[in-house]
């Protein structure tokens, strides 16, 4: 099947069907501070990532590329990212590397001249692509960094998916060493364990986006596309908060994504060790339903809620938020207790 047709089906299913998994952010309880020694109006949510300044610790996660519809979505979301000073990530660029004509459906630098922009490629595609080709694609867009996505669950459940993940770490290391862009590894919704975190850190990546379970579930998406997948597999994966706890103290910048839906989830992610957060599906859905203004309103709500939580835990900036005390309960507590 052509990549662009598959991408179209993914967008349609994610927009119209229930594709999200169980979310565990309720298991994180931030400790309330009844005596915050701060002025709410002076709370500072600014940070930087890979040398770029962000007004909020947030990026619009990789969604799409390679179709006409994708061009419009990417342009609008990137324009909003620029306006709100958050980061923006393109969807997988495999389609444009295989068919150069599709390249312009990814071009967003004209509407987002200063914001942090990530390119995107699958780890399984690294073996069949020349580093020069990937680099040229990133040059074209003035990308700041490259996301390499790890998606074995998606590939193995996808009809005609790529099943050979052998030598993935070796291929990653080669790209990290030779490409002139910083590389950040991401999952696509099943999470990253401590062991995998250590391997990719040793490959020299600059960050890890955990993209755990709790949001878009690609096994569900592939099942809805007609894959013969049993329901027994639908709960597989590492919940986002558990993945953050797995990687905490690894000594590498973490992005929290997979089921981040509101400002409270963002605050909780930062206390669990994330530098910034990523959101994918809600941006797509809100854009389709309410257009550009709806997306801007959603980002404003995220900001307001994040600031209220910061006020309520007594944190005047993100550094203080990261040091907030939390109490774990339920499944996340159990997971934490069993990390070696
Ligand atoms: C329609 C759609 C397309 C996606 N395409 C990509 C992609 O091309 N590359 C990638 O790394 N992740 C892709 N993702 C995964 C997201 O970037 C993100 O990691 C995941 O959806 C979890 O975030 P969420 O729960 O906020 O959706 C896609 C997600 C959605 C919903």
GROMACS .gro file of C-alpha atoms and ligand atoms in nm:
model
  371
    1UNK     CA    1   0.000   0.000   0.000
    2UNK     CA    2   0.123   0.352  -0.082
    3UNK     CA    3   0.247   0.543   0.224
    4UNK     CA    4   0.021   0.840   0.148
    5UNK     CA    5  -0.290   0.616   0.140
    6UNK     CA    6  -0.193   0.461   0.472
    7UNK     CA    7  -0.132   0.806   0.625
    8UNK     CA    8  -0.478   0.916   0.509
    9UNK     CA    9  -0.637   0.611   0.672
   10UNK     CA   10  -0.447   0.679   0.996
   11UNK     CA   11  -0.576   1.036   1.005
   12UNK     CA   12  -0.935   0.926   0.935
   13UNK     CA   13  -0.931   0.656   1.203
   14UNK     CA   14  -0.765   0.877   1.466
   15UNK     CA   15  -1.021   1.149   1.397
   16UNK     CA   16  -1.333   0.937   1.391
   17UNK     CA   17  -1.279   0.634   1.616
   18UNK     CA   18  -1.195   0.578   1.980
   19UNK     CA   19  -0.820   0.510   1.968
   20UNK     CA   20  -0.699   0.606   2.315
   21UNK     CA   21  -0.579   0.373   2.590
   22UNK     CA   22  -0.610   0.380   2.970
   23UNK     CA   23  -0.442   0.682   3.124
   24UNK     CA   24  -0.254   0.662   3.457
   25UNK     CA   25  -0.189   1.027   3.538
   26UNK     CA   26  -0.446   1.005   3.821
   27UNK     CA   27  -0.191   0.792   4.007
   28UNK     CA   28   0.032   1.097   4.052
   29UNK     CA   29  -0.077   1.328   4.332
   30UNK     CA   30   0.106   1.659   4.358
   31UNK     CA   31   0.139   1.783   4.715
   32UNK     CA   32  -0.067   2.098   4.768
   33UNK     CA   33   0.099   2.406   4.918
   34UNK     CA   34  -0.149   2.617   5.115
   35UNK     CA   35   0.105   2.893   5.160
   36UNK     CA   36   0.256   2.973   4.817
   37UNK     CA   37   0.512   3.253   4.855
   38UNK     CA   38   0.456   3.377   4.498
   39UNK     CA   39   0.259   3.625   4.289
   40UNK     CA   40   0.044   3.425   4.042
   41UNK     CA   41   0.097   3.693   3.775
   42UNK     CA   42   0.475   3.642   3.784
   43UNK     CA   43   0.473   3.265   3.730
   44UNK     CA   44   0.724   3.180   3.457
   45UNK     CA   45   0.663   2.882   3.226
   46UNK     CA   46   0.952   2.955   2.990
   47UNK     CA   47   1.217   2.697   2.911
   48UNK     CA   48   1.453   2.602   2.632
   49UNK     CA   49   1.512   2.281   2.444
   50UNK     CA   50   1.802   2.209   2.210
   51UNK     CA   51   1.897   2.574   2.230
   52UNK     CA   52   1.554   2.712   2.132
   53UNK     CA   53   1.340   2.921   2.364
   54UNK     CA   54   0.986   2.800   2.440
   55UNK     CA   55   0.712   2.995   2.619
   56UNK     CA   56   0.564   2.671   2.747
   57UNK     CA   57   0.730   2.332   2.804
   58UNK     CA   58   0.539   2.193   2.506
   59UNK     CA   59   0.568   2.069   2.149
   60UNK     CA   60   0.305   1.966   1.898
   61UNK     CA   61   0.409   1.604   1.848
   62UNK     CA   62   0.465   1.436   1.510
   63UNK     CA   63   0.137   1.387   1.329
   64UNK     CA   64   0.155   1.380   0.956
   65UNK     CA   65   0.309   1.463   0.621
   66UNK     CA   66   0.306   1.338   0.264
   67UNK     CA   67  -0.056   1.417   0.167
   68UNK     CA   68  -0.243   1.730   0.056
   69UNK     CA   69  -0.444   1.724   0.378
   70UNK     CA   70  -0.119   1.693   0.574
   71UNK     CA   71   0.021   2.006   0.411
   72UNK     CA   72  -0.263   2.218   0.546
   73UNK     CA   73  -0.253   2.059   0.892
   74UNK     CA   74   0.125   2.099   0.924
   75UNK     CA   75   0.121   2.460   0.801
   76UNK     CA   76  -0.153   2.570   1.037
   77UNK     CA   77  -0.017   2.389   1.343
   78UNK     CA   78   0.336   2.517   1.275
   79UNK     CA   79   0.205   2.872   1.237
   80UNK     CA   80   0.029   2.840   1.572
   81UNK     CA   81   0.344   2.692   1.729
   82UNK     CA   82   0.536   3.000   1.614
   83UNK     CA   83   0.271   3.237   1.749
   84UNK     CA   84   0.252   3.064   2.089
   85UNK     CA   85   0.627   2.993   2.099
   86UNK     CA   86   0.602   2.618   2.143
   87UNK     CA   87   0.781   2.347   1.941
   88UNK     CA   88   0.652   2.165   1.634
   89UNK     CA   89   0.730   1.817   1.500
   90UNK     CA   90   0.666   1.694   1.147
   91UNK     CA   91   0.532   1.346   1.079
   92UNK     CA   92   0.750   1.073   0.929
   93UNK     CA   93   0.946   1.203   0.629
   94UNK     CA   94   0.988   0.862   0.471
   95UNK     CA   95   0.724   0.944   0.209
   96UNK     CA   96   0.909   1.256   0.092
   97UNK     CA   97   1.245   1.084   0.082
   98UNK     CA   98   1.094   0.814  -0.141
   99UNK     CA   99   0.897   1.061  -0.353
  100UNK     CA  100   1.064   1.401  -0.366
  101UNK     CA  101   0.746   1.564  -0.505
  102UNK     CA  102   0.581   1.519  -0.165
  103UNK     CA  103   0.851   1.731   0.000
  104UNK     CA  104   0.649   2.051   0.000
  105UNK     CA  105   0.369   1.895   0.207
  106UNK     CA  106   0.619   1.911   0.494
  107UNK     CA  107   0.743   2.265   0.436
  108UNK     CA  108   0.653   2.486   0.731
  109UNK     CA  109   0.959   2.702   0.798
  110UNK     CA  110   0.804   2.992   0.603
  111UNK     CA  111   0.524   3.022   0.862
  112UNK     CA  112   0.739   2.923   1.159
  113UNK     CA  113   1.069   3.108   1.112
  114UNK     CA  114   1.198   3.084   1.467
  115UNK     CA  115   1.032   2.794   1.646
  116UNK     CA  116   1.188   2.458   1.730
  117UNK     CA  117   1.111   2.219   1.442
  118UNK     CA  118   1.176   1.845   1.440
  119UNK     CA  119   1.202   1.624   1.134
  120UNK     CA  120   1.099   1.260   1.174
  121UNK     CA  121   1.204   0.919   1.048
  122UNK     CA  122   1.144   0.560   1.162
  123UNK     CA  123   1.434   0.361   1.306
  124UNK     CA  124   1.346   0.069   1.082
  125UNK     CA  125   1.387   0.291   0.776
  126UNK     CA  126   1.739   0.399   0.867
  127UNK     CA  127   1.890   0.087   0.713
  128UNK     CA  128   1.740   0.154   0.371
  129UNK     CA  129   1.816   0.527   0.360
  130UNK     CA  130   2.133   0.716   0.298
  131UNK     CA  131   2.225   0.959   0.576
  132UNK     CA  132   2.280   1.221   0.306
  133UNK     CA  133   1.917   1.186   0.191
  134UNK     CA  134   1.783   1.232   0.543
  135UNK     CA  135   2.011   1.531   0.597
  136UNK     CA  136   1.904   1.691   0.268
  137UNK     CA  137   1.538   1.656   0.368
  138UNK     CA  138   1.611   1.829   0.700
  139UNK     CA  139   1.816   2.101   0.527
  140UNK     CA  140   1.519   2.178   0.302
  141UNK     CA  141   1.303   2.264   0.601
  142UNK     CA  142   1.559   2.429   0.817
  143UNK     CA  143   1.480   2.166   1.081
  144UNK     CA  144   1.651   2.203   1.419
  145UNK     CA  145   1.662   1.835   1.511
  146UNK     CA  146   1.555   1.487   1.404
  147UNK     CA  147   1.311   1.260   1.582
  148UNK     CA  148   1.384   0.893   1.516
  149UNK     CA  149   1.072   0.696   1.606
  150UNK     CA  150   1.078   0.345   1.751
  151UNK     CA  151   0.755   0.167   1.657
  152UNK     CA  152   0.793  -0.214   1.666
  153UNK     CA  153   0.435  -0.259   1.795
  154UNK     CA  154   0.294  -0.054   1.512
  155UNK     CA  155   0.500  -0.232   1.245
  156UNK     CA  156   0.426  -0.583   1.370
  157UNK     CA  157   0.051  -0.519   1.385
  158UNK     CA  158   0.033  -0.323   1.059
  159UNK     CA  159  -0.067  -0.509   0.744
  160UNK     CA  160   0.258  -0.528   0.545
  161UNK     CA  161   0.455  -0.370   0.829
  162UNK     CA  162   0.834  -0.388   0.848
  163UNK     CA  163   0.929  -0.685   1.065
  164UNK     CA  164   1.308  -0.669   1.064
  165UNK     CA  165   1.428  -0.457   1.356
  166UNK     CA  166   1.770  -0.624   1.371
  167UNK     CA  167   2.068  -0.389   1.410
  168UNK     CA  168   1.841  -0.095   1.496
  169UNK     CA  169   2.073   0.040   1.768
  170UNK     CA  170   2.374   0.004   1.537
  171UNK     CA  171   2.194   0.198   1.263
  172UNK     CA  172   2.086   0.465   1.512
  173UNK     CA  173   2.442   0.511   1.638
  174UNK     CA  174   2.569   0.550   1.282
  175UNK     CA  175   2.312   0.821   1.207
  176UNK     CA  176   2.374   1.003   1.536
  177UNK     CA  177   2.749   1.006   1.468
  178UNK     CA  178   2.729   1.121   1.108
  179UNK     CA  179   2.429   1.353   1.076
  180UNK     CA  180   2.480   1.720   1.156
  181UNK     CA  181   2.147   1.746   1.345
  182UNK     CA  182   2.081   1.655   1.708
  183UNK     CA  183   1.884   1.329   1.725
  184UNK     CA  184   1.604   1.263   1.974
  185UNK     CA  185   1.449   0.918   1.997
  186UNK     CA  186   1.074   0.881   2.041
  187UNK     CA  187   0.822   0.601   2.076
  188UNK     CA  188   0.480   0.640   1.914
  189UNK     CA  189   0.260   0.545   2.210
  190UNK     CA  190   0.396   0.233   2.380
  191UNK     CA  191   0.666   0.381   2.602
  192UNK     CA  192   1.041   0.338   2.657
  193UNK     CA  193   1.199   0.124   2.929
  194UNK     CA  194   1.516   0.191   3.131
  195UNK     CA  195   1.704  -0.072   2.928
  196UNK     CA  196   1.612   0.084   2.593
  197UNK     CA  197   1.684   0.430   2.737
  198UNK     CA  198   2.036   0.321   2.829
  199UNK     CA  199   2.099   0.176   2.483
  200UNK     CA  200   1.985   0.487   2.296
  201UNK     CA  201   2.172   0.713   2.537
  202UNK     CA  202   2.488   0.515   2.458
  203UNK     CA  203   2.417   0.576   2.089
  204UNK     CA  204   2.459   0.949   2.163
  205UNK     CA  205   2.102   1.076   2.127
  206UNK     CA  206   2.029   1.418   2.279
  207UNK     CA  207   1.692   1.332   2.428
  208UNK     CA  208   1.418   1.071   2.464
  209UNK     CA  209   1.044   1.125   2.409
  210UNK     CA  210   0.887   0.843   2.607
  211UNK     CA  211   0.552   0.851   2.421
  212UNK     CA  212   0.396   0.594   2.650
  213UNK     CA  213   0.052   0.436   2.672
  214UNK     CA  214  -0.246   0.639   2.784
  215UNK     CA  215  -0.308   0.829   2.462
  216UNK     CA  216  -0.316   0.722   2.097
  217UNK     CA  217  -0.283   0.344   2.084
  218UNK     CA  218  -0.137   0.229   1.752
  219UNK     CA  219  -0.226  -0.136   1.806
  220UNK     CA  220  -0.590  -0.020   1.828
  221UNK     CA  221  -0.546   0.200   1.520
  222UNK     CA  222  -0.406  -0.089   1.315
  223UNK     CA  223  -0.685  -0.317   1.437
  224UNK     CA  224  -0.940  -0.058   1.325
  225UNK     CA  225  -0.765  -0.049   0.986
  226UNK     CA  226  -0.849  -0.416   0.949
  227UNK     CA  227  -0.546  -0.587   1.102
  228UNK     CA  228  -0.624  -0.929   1.250
  229UNK     CA  229  -0.510  -0.841   1.601
  230UNK     CA  230  -0.651  -0.997   1.916
  231UNK     CA  231  -0.783  -0.778   2.196
  232UNK     CA  232  -0.527  -0.944   2.428
  233UNK     CA  233  -0.263  -0.713   2.285
  234UNK     CA  234  -0.446  -0.386   2.335
  235UNK     CA  235  -0.308  -0.316   2.682
  236UNK     CA  236   0.055  -0.382   2.595
  237UNK     CA  237   0.311  -0.110   2.659
  238UNK     CA  238   0.445   0.119   2.933
  239UNK     CA  239   0.217   0.394   3.068
  240UNK     CA  240   0.368   0.740   3.019
  241UNK     CA  241   0.422   0.816   3.394
  242UNK     CA  242   0.588   0.474   3.441
  243UNK     CA  243   0.816   0.534   3.144
  244UNK     CA  244   0.920   0.870   3.293
  245UNK     CA  245   0.999   0.698   3.624
  246UNK     CA  246   1.199   0.430   3.437
  247UNK     CA  247   1.416   0.697   3.275
  248UNK     CA  248   1.438   0.944   3.562
  249UNK     CA  249   1.801   1.017   3.654
  250UNK     CA  250   1.929   0.863   3.330
  251UNK     CA  251   2.102   1.194   3.268
  252UNK     CA  252   1.930   1.279   2.942
  253UNK     CA  253   1.653   1.529   2.854
  254UNK     CA  254   1.311   1.365   2.859
  255UNK     CA  255   0.996   1.458   2.668
  256UNK     CA  256   0.669   1.333   2.816
  257UNK     CA  257   0.405   1.236   2.563
  258UNK     CA  258   0.131   0.977   2.520
  259UNK     CA  259  -0.196   1.084   2.679
  260UNK     CA  260  -0.096   1.437   2.785
  261UNK     CA  261  -0.428   1.616   2.762
  262UNK     CA  262  -0.428   1.912   3.004
  263UNK     CA  263  -0.212   2.147   3.211
  264UNK     CA  264  -0.222   1.916   3.513
  265UNK     CA  265  -0.073   1.629   3.307
  266UNK     CA  266   0.204   1.867   3.196
  267UNK     CA  267   0.280   1.969   3.556
  268UNK     CA  268   0.282   1.605   3.673
  269UNK     CA  269   0.513   1.506   3.385
  270UNK     CA  270   0.764   1.773   3.486
  271UNK     CA  271   0.766   1.658   3.849
  272UNK     CA  272   0.838   1.304   3.720
  273UNK     CA  273   1.146   1.429   3.538
  274UNK     CA  274   1.034   1.555   3.196
  275UNK     CA  275   1.196   1.867   3.052
  276UNK     CA  276   0.904   1.933   2.817
  277UNK     CA  277   0.584   1.758   2.700
  278UNK     CA  278   0.434   1.660   2.364
  279UNK     CA  279   0.071   1.637   2.254
  280UNK     CA  280  -0.048   1.484   1.925
  281UNK     CA  281  -0.408   1.359   1.892
  282UNK     CA  282  -0.590   1.648   2.068
  283UNK     CA  283  -0.426   1.901   1.834
  284UNK     CA  284  -0.546   1.704   1.533
  285UNK     CA  285  -0.899   1.664   1.666
  286UNK     CA  286  -0.940   2.024   1.781
  287UNK     CA  287  -0.798   2.154   1.453
  288UNK     CA  288  -1.048   1.947   1.253
  289UNK     CA  289  -1.344   2.051   1.467
  290UNK     CA  290  -1.268   2.409   1.565
  291UNK     CA  291  -0.989   2.523   1.332
  292UNK     CA  292  -0.699   2.753   1.414
  293UNK     CA  293  -0.884   2.949   1.684
  294UNK     CA  294  -0.981   2.629   1.864
  295UNK     CA  295  -0.618   2.517   1.877
  296UNK     CA  296  -0.505   2.856   2.010
  297UNK     CA  297  -0.777   2.843   2.277
  298UNK     CA  298  -0.663   2.492   2.377
  299UNK     CA  299  -0.300   2.608   2.418
  300UNK     CA  300  -0.419   2.905   2.626
  301UNK     CA  301  -0.614   2.666   2.848
  302UNK     CA  302  -0.309   2.441   2.888
  303UNK     CA  303  -0.103   2.744   2.991
  304UNK     CA  304  -0.362   2.871   3.237
  305UNK     CA  305  -0.408   2.530   3.399
  306UNK     CA  306  -0.032   2.472   3.422
  307UNK     CA  307   0.011   2.810   3.593
  308UNK     CA  308  -0.270   2.738   3.841
  309UNK     CA  309  -0.108   2.405   3.935
  310UNK     CA  310   0.227   2.581   3.974
  311UNK     CA  311   0.063   2.834   4.205
  312UNK     CA  312  -0.099   2.556   4.409
  313UNK     CA  313   0.230   2.373   4.461
  314UNK     CA  314   0.420   2.696   4.525
  315UNK     CA  315   0.641   2.685   4.214
  316UNK     CA  316   0.723   3.017   4.048
  317UNK     CA  317   0.914   2.859   3.761
  318UNK     CA  318   0.957   2.519   3.595
  319UNK     CA  319   1.272   2.439   3.791
  320UNK     CA  320   1.075   2.469   4.115
  321UNK     CA  321   0.789   2.268   3.965
  322UNK     CA  322   1.033   1.986   3.882
  323UNK     CA  323   1.127   1.971   4.252
  324UNK     CA  324   0.768   1.946   4.374
  325UNK     CA  325   0.691   1.656   4.605
  326UNK     CA  326   0.444   1.396   4.477
  327UNK     CA  327   0.271   1.090   4.616
  328UNK     CA  328   0.222   0.790   4.390
  329UNK     CA  329  -0.078   0.562   4.414
  330UNK     CA  330  -0.221   0.255   4.238
  331UNK     CA  331  -0.054   0.098   3.939
  332UNK     CA  332   0.215   0.368   3.897
  333UNK     CA  333   0.321   0.319   4.262
  334UNK     CA  334   0.342  -0.057   4.206
  335UNK     CA  335   0.550  -0.002   3.893
  336UNK     CA  336   0.782   0.241   4.072
  337UNK     CA  337   0.842  -0.008   4.355
  338UNK     CA  338   0.954  -0.273   4.108
  339UNK     CA  339   1.208  -0.065   3.918
  340UNK     CA  340   1.550  -0.208   4.004
  341LIG     C1  341  -0.260   1.072   1.330
  341LIG     C2  342  -0.128   1.049   1.397
  341LIG     C3  343  -0.014   1.033   1.320
  341LIG     C4  344   0.111   1.012   1.379
  341LIG     N1  345   0.222   1.002   1.300
  341LIG     C5  346   0.344   0.992   1.358
  341LIG     C6  347   0.463   0.992   1.279
  341LIG     O1  348   0.458   1.004   1.155
  341LIG     N2  349   0.583   0.980   1.342
  341LIG     C7  350   0.590   0.968   1.478
  341LIG     O2  351   0.701   0.961   1.533
  341LIG     N3  352   0.480   0.968   1.555
  341LIG     C8  353   0.358   0.979   1.499
  341LIG     N4  354   0.245   0.981   1.577
  341LIG     C9  355   0.260   0.958   1.724
  341LIG    C10  356   0.259   1.086   1.806
  341LIG     O3  357   0.364   1.171   1.769
  341LIG    C11  358   0.262   1.059   1.957
  341LIG     O4  359   0.387   1.002   1.991
  341LIG    C12  360   0.152   0.965   2.003
  341LIG     O5  361   0.035   0.983   1.926
  341LIG    C13  362   0.117   0.985   2.150
  341LIG     O6  363   0.067   1.114   2.175
  341LIG     P1  364  -0.091   1.146   2.194
  341LIG     O7  365  -0.145   1.050   2.294
  341LIG     O8  366  -0.094   1.288   2.238
  341LIG     O9  367  -0.156   1.128   2.059
  341LIG    C14  368   0.121   1.003   1.521
  341LIG    C15  369   0.004   1.021   1.599
  341LIG    C16  370  -0.118   1.044   1.540
  341LIG    C17  371  -0.240   1.062   1.626
   0.00000   0.00000   0.00000
